[in-house]
mmCIF file of C-alpha atoms and ligand atoms in Angstrom:
data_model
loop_
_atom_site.group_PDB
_atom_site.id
_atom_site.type_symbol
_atom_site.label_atom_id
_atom_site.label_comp_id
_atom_site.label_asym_id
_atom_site.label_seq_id
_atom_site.Cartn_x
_atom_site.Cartn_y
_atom_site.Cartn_z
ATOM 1 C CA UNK A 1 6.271 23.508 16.954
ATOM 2 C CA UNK A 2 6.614 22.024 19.879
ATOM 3 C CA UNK A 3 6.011 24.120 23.310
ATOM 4 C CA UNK A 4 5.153 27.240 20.736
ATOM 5 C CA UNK A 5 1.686 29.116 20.993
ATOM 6 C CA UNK A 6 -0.343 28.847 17.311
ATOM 7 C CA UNK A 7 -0.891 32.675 17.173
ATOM 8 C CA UNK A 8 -3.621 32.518 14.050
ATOM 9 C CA UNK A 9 -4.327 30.045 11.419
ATOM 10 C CA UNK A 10 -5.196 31.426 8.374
ATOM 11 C CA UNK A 11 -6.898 29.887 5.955
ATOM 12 C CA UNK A 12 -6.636 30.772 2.143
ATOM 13 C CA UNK A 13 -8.144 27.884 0.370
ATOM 14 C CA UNK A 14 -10.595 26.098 2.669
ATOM 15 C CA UNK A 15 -11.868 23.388 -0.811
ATOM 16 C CA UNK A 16 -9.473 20.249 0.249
ATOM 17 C CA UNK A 17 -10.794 16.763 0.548
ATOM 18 C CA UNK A 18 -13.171 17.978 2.982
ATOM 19 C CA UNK A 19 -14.504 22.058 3.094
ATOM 20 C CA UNK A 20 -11.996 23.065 6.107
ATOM 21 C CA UNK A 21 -14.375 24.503 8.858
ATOM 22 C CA UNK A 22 -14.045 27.339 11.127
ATOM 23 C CA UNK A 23 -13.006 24.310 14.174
ATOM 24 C CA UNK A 24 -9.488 24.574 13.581
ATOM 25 C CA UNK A 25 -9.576 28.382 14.427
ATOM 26 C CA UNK A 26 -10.190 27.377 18.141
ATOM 27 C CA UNK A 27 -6.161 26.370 17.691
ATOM 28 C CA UNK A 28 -5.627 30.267 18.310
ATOM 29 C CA UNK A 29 -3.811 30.858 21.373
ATOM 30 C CA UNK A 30 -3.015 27.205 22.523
ATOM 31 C CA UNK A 31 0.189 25.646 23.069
ATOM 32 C CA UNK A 32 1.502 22.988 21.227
ATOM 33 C CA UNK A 33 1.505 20.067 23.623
ATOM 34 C CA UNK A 34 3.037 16.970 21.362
ATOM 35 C CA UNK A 35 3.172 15.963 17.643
ATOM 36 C CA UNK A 36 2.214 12.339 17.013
ATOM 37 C CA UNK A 37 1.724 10.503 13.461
ATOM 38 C CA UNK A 38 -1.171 7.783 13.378
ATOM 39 C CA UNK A 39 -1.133 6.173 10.011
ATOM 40 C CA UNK A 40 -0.995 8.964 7.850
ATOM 41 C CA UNK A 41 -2.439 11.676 9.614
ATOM 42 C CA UNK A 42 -0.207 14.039 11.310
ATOM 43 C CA UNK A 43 -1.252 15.469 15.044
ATOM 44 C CA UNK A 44 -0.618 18.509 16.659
ATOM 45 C CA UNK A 45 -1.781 17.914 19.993
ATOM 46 C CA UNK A 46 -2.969 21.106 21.759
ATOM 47 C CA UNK A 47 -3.652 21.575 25.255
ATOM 48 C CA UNK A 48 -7.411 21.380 24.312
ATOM 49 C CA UNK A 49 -8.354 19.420 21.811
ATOM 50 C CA UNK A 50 -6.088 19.237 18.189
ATOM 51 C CA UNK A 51 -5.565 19.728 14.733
ATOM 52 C CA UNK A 52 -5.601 16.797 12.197
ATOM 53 C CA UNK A 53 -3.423 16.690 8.736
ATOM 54 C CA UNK A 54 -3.047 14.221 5.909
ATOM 55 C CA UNK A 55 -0.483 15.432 3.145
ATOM 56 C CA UNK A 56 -3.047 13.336 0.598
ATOM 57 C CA UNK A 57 -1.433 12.660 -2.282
ATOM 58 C CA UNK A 58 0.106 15.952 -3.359
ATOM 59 C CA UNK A 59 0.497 18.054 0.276
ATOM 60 C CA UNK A 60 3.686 19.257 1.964
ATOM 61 C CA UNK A 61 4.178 21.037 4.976
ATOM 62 C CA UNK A 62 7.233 23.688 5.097
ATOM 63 C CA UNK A 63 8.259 25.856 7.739
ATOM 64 C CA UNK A 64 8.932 29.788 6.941
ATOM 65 C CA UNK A 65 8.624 32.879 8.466
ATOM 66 C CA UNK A 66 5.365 34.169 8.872
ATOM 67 C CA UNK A 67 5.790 37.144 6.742
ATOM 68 C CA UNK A 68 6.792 35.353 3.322
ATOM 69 C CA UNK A 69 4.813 35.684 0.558
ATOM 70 C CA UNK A 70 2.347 32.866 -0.094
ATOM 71 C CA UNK A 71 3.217 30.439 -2.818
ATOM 72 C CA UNK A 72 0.916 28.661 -5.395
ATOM 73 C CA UNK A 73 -1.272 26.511 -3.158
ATOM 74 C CA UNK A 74 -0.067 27.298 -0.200
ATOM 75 C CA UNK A 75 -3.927 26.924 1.150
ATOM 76 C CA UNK A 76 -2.843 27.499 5.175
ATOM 77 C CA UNK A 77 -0.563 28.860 7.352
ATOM 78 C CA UNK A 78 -0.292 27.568 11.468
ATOM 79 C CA UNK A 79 1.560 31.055 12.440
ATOM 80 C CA UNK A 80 3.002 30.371 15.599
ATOM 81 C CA UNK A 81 4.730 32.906 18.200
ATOM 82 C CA UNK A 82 8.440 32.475 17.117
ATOM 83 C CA UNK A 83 7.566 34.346 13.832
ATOM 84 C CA UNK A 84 7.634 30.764 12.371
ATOM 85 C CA UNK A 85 4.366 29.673 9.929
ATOM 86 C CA UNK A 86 3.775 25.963 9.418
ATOM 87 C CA UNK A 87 2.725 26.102 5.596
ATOM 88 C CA UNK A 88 0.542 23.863 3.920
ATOM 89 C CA UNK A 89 1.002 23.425 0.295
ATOM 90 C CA UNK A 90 -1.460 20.864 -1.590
ATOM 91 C CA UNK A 91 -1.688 21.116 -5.813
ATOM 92 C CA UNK A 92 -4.222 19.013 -6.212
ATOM 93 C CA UNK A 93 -5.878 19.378 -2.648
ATOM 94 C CA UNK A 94 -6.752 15.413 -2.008
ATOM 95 C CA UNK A 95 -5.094 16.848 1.669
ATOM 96 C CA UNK A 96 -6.973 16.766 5.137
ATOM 97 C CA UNK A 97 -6.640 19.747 7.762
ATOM 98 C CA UNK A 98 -9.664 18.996 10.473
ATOM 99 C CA UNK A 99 -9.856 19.765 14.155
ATOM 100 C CA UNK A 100 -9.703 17.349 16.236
ATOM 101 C CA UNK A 101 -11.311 16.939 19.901
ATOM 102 C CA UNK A 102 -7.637 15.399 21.339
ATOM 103 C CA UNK A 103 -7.284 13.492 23.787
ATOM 104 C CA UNK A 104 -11.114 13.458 24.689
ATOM 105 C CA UNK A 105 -12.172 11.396 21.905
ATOM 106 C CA UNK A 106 -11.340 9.537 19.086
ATOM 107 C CA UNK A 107 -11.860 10.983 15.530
ATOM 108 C CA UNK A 108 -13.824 8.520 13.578
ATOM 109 C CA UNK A 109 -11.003 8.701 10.986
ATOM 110 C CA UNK A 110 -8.807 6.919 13.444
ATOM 111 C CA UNK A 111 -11.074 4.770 15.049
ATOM 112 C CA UNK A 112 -10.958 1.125 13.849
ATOM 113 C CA UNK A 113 -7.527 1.212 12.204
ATOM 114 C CA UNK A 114 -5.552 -1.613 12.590
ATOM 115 C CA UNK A 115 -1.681 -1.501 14.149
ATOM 116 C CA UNK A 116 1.476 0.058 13.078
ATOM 117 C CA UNK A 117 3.366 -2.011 11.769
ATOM 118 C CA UNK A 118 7.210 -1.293 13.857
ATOM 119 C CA UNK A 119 5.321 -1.326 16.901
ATOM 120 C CA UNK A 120 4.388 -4.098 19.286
ATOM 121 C CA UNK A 121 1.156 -5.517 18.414
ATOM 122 C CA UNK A 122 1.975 -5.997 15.163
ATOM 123 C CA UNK A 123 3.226 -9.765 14.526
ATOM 124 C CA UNK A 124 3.075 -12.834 12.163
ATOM 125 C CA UNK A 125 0.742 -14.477 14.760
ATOM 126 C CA UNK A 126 -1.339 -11.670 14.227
ATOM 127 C CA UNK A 127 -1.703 -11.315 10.808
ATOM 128 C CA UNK A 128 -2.209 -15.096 10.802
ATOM 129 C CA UNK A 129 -5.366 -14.805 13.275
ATOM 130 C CA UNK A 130 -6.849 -11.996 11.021
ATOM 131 C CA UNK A 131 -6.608 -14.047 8.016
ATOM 132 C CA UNK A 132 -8.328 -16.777 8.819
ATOM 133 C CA UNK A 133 -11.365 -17.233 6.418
ATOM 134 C CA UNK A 134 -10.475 -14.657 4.097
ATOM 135 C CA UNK A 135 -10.556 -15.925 0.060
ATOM 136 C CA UNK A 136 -9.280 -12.564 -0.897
ATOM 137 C CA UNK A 137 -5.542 -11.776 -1.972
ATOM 138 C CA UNK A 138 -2.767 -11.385 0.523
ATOM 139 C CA UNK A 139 -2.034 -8.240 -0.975
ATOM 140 C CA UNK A 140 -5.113 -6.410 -0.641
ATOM 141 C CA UNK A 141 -5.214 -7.811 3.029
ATOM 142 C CA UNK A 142 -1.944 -6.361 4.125
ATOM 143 C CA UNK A 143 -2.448 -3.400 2.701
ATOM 144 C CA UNK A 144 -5.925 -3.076 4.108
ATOM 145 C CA UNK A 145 -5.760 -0.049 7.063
ATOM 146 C CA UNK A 146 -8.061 -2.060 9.304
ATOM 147 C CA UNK A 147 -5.637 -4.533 9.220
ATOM 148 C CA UNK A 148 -2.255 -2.712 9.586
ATOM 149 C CA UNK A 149 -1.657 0.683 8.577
ATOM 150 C CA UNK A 150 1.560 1.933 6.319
ATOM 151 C CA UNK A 151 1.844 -0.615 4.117
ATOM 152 C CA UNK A 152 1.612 0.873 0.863
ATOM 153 C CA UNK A 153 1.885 -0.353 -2.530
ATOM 154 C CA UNK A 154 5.486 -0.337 -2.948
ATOM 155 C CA UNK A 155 6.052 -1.741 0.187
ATOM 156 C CA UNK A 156 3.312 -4.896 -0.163
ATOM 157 C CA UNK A 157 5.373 -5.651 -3.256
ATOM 158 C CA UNK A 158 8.459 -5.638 -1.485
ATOM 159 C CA UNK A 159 7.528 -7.716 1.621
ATOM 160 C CA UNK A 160 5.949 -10.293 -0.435
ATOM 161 C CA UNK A 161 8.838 -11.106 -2.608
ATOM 162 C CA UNK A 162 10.999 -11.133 0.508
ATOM 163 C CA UNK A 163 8.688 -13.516 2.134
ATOM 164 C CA UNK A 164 8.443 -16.025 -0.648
ATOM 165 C CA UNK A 165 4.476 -15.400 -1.095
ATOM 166 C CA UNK A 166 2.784 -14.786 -4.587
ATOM 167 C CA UNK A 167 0.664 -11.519 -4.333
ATOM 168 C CA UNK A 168 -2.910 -12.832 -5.091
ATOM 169 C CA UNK A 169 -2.730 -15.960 -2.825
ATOM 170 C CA UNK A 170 -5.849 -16.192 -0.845
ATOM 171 C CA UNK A 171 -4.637 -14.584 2.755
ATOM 172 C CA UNK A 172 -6.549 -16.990 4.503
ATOM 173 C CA UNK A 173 -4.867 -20.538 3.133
ATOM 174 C CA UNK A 174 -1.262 -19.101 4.082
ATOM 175 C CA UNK A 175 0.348 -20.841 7.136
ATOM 176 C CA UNK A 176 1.667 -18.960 10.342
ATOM 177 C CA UNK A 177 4.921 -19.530 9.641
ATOM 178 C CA UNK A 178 4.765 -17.682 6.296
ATOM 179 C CA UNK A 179 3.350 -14.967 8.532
ATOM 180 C CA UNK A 180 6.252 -15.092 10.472
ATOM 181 C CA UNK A 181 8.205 -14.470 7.545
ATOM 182 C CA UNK A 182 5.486 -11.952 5.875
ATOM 183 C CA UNK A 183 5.412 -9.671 9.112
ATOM 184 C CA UNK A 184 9.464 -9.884 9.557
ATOM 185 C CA UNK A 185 9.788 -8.472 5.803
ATOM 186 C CA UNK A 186 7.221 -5.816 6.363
ATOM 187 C CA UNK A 187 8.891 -4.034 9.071
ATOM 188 C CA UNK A 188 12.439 -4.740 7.172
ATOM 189 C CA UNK A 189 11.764 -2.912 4.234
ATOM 190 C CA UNK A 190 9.741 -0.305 6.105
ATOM 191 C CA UNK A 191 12.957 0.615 8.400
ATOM 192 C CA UNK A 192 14.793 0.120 5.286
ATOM 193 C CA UNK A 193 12.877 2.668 3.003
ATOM 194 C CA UNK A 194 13.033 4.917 6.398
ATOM 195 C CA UNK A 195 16.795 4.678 6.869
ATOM 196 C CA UNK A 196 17.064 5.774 3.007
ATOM 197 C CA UNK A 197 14.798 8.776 3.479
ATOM 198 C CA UNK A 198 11.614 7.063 1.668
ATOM 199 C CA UNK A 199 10.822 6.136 -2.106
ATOM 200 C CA UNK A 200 10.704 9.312 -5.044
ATOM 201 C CA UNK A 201 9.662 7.626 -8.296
ATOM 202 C CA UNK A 202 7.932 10.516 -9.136
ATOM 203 C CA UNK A 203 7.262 13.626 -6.702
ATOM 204 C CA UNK A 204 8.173 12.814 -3.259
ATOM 205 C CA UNK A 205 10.819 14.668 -1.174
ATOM 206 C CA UNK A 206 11.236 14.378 2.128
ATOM 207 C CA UNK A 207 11.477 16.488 5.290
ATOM 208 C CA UNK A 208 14.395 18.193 4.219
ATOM 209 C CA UNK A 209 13.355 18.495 0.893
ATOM 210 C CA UNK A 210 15.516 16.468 -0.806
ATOM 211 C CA UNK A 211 14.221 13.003 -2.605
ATOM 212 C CA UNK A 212 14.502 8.925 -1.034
ATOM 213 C CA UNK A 213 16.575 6.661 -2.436
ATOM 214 C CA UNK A 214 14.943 3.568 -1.940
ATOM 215 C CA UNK A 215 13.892 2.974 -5.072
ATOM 216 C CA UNK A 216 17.572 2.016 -5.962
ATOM 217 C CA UNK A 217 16.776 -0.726 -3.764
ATOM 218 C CA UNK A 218 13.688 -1.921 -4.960
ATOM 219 C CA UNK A 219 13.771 -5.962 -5.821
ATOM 220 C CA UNK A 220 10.588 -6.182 -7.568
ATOM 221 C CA UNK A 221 8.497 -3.023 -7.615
ATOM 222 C CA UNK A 222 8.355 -0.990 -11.235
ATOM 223 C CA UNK A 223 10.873 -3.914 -12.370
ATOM 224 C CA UNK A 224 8.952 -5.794 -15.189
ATOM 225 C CA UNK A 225 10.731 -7.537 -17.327
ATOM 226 C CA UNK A 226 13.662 -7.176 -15.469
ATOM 227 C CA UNK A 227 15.748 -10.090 -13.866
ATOM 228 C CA UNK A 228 14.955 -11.491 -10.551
ATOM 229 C CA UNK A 229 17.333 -10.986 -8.148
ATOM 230 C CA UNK A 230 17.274 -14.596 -6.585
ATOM 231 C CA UNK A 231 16.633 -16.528 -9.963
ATOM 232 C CA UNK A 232 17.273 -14.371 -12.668
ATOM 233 C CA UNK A 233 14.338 -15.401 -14.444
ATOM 234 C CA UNK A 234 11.752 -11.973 -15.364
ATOM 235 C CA UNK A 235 10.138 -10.160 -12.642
ATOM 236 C CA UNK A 236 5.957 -10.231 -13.519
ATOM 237 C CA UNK A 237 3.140 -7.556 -13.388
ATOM 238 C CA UNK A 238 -0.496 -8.259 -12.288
ATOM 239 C CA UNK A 239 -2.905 -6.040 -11.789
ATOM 240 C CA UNK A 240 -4.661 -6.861 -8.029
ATOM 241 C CA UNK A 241 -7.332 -4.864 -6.161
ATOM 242 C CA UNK A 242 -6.340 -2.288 -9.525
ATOM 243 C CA UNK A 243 -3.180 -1.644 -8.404
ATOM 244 C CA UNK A 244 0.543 -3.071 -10.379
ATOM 245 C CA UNK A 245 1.722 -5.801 -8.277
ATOM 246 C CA UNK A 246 5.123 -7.061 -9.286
ATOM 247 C CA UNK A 247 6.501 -10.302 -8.434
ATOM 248 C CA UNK A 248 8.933 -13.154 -9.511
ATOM 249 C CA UNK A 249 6.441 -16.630 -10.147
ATOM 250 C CA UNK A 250 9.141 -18.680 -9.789
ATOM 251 C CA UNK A 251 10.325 -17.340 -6.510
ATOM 252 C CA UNK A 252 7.001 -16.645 -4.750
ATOM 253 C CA UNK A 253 4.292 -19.219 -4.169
HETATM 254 ZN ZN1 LIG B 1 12.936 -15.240 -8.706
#
C-alpha cells in the first residue's frame, strides 16, 4: 500500500462495532504515507490525516484486484491505483474502520495505552512501579492495555508459568526481581509465538493465510489435566477476571 494513491473506498456494510461514517471517504485521492500497528489497531498513515482498523475478533484484511467479486462480508474495499483493493472481511463485525486525524492528534482510542511490550519502555522495573498498591491479580494487570498492550490471554498464561508466578497473586505484593523475570518471559514468548507465525486454536491464519503453530508449543495454556512440563504433576484451570487461566500450583507461586 505503501507510496500507492487510495483511489475510492467503498463501503458495503457500514454496521461494525461502530456505524462507519462518511470520514474515511476523505482517504480518496491521498497517498499512502506509512503503515504502523499500535496495539491492535492497524494505521494507514495518509498524507493528511488516516484511516484506523482493528480486525476485532473475526476481521481479515486480503489484498485482490479491484474488480473481483465481493465475498460474504467483505464490508469494504481501500481500491488503490495499482488495480489492487485492500479487502475487509469481518463475519461477525466486532471490527473497527474509523478515520483518523494522523499525525495532528491523537485518537482517543490510542490515547492512554500503556507500552508495547518488545519495545524500550517496557521493563520489569516498570511493571514493578505500576504495581505498587494494586490487590488485584497479576494476570488481569498484565493484561490490562493501560498497562502494556499485546498481552493476550494465551500469552499471560504463558509468561506466568515461565516466570514462576501463580496467576491470581495480588500484582502489587510481587518483588522486582520477579518482574524482571515476568517482563523477560513476556517478550520471549511474544517473539516466540511471532517467529512461529502466531497461535490458531480455532480460526486464526495469518498474513499469508496459512495457520500459527504456536500452540504446539504451548506449556500451560488449554493443557488441563495434562502434565507439567517442569514437574510433571497436572497443569490447573481457574477462572480469573472470567477468563481460563492455566497454571501448574506446584511450579508457580
Ligand atoms: Zn510444575
Amino acid at each position: 500500500m505503501k507510496g500507492r494513491t487510495i483511489n475510492e473506498v467503498r463501503v458495503r456494510n457500514a454496521s461494525l462495532r461502530w456505524p462507519v461514517t462518511d470520514d474515511v471517504q476523505q482517504a480518496r485521492g491521498q497517498v499512502v504515507n506509512g503503515i504502523r500497528r499500535r496495539a491492535k489497531y492497524l494505521l494507514i498513515e495518509l498524507e493528511s490525516g488516516g484511516l484506523m482498523i482493528h480486525l476485532g475478533m473475526s476481521g481479515a484484511l486480503r489484498i485482490c484486484d479491484a474488480d473481483d467479486a465481493p465475498r460474504k462480508h467483505d464490508h469494504i474495499d481501500i481500491v488503490l491505483d495499482s488495480g489492487f483493493c485492500v479487502r475487509f472481511n469481518d463475519p461477525r463485525r466486532f471490527g473497527v474502520f474509523l478515520w483518523w486525524d494522523a499525525p495532528a492528534g491523537n485518537h482517543p482510542l490510542l490515547n492512554g495505552l500503556g507500552p508495547e511490550p518488545l519495545q524500550g519502555e517496557f521493563s520489569g522495573s516498570y511493571l514493578w512501579q505500576k504495581s505498587r498498591g494494586r490487590k488485584g491479580a497479576v494476570k488481569n494487570f498484565i493484561m490490562d492495555g493501560k498497562i502494556v498492550v499485546g498481552v493476550g490471554n494465551i500469552y499471560a498464561s504463558e509468561a506466568l508459568f515461565m516466570a514462576g508466578i501463580h496467576p491470581a497473586r495480588a500484582a502489587g505484593r510481587i518483588s522486582a526481581m520477579r518482574y524482571e523475570a515476568l517482563a523477560g518471559a513476556i517478550r520471549d514468548v511474544l517473539e516466540r509465538a511471532i517467529r512461529s507465525g502466531g497461535t490458531t486454536l480455532r480460526d486464526f491464519i495469518g498474513s499469508a493465510g496459512n495457520p500459527g503453530y504456536f500452540a504446539q508449543e504451548l506449556l500451560v495454556y488449554d493443557r488441563e489435566g495434562k502434565s507439567c512440563f517442569q514437574c510433571q504433576r497436572p497443569i490447573k484451570r481457574k477462572v480469573i477476571g472470567q477468563r481460563s487461566s492455566y497454571y501448574c500450583p506446584s511450579c508457580q507461586k
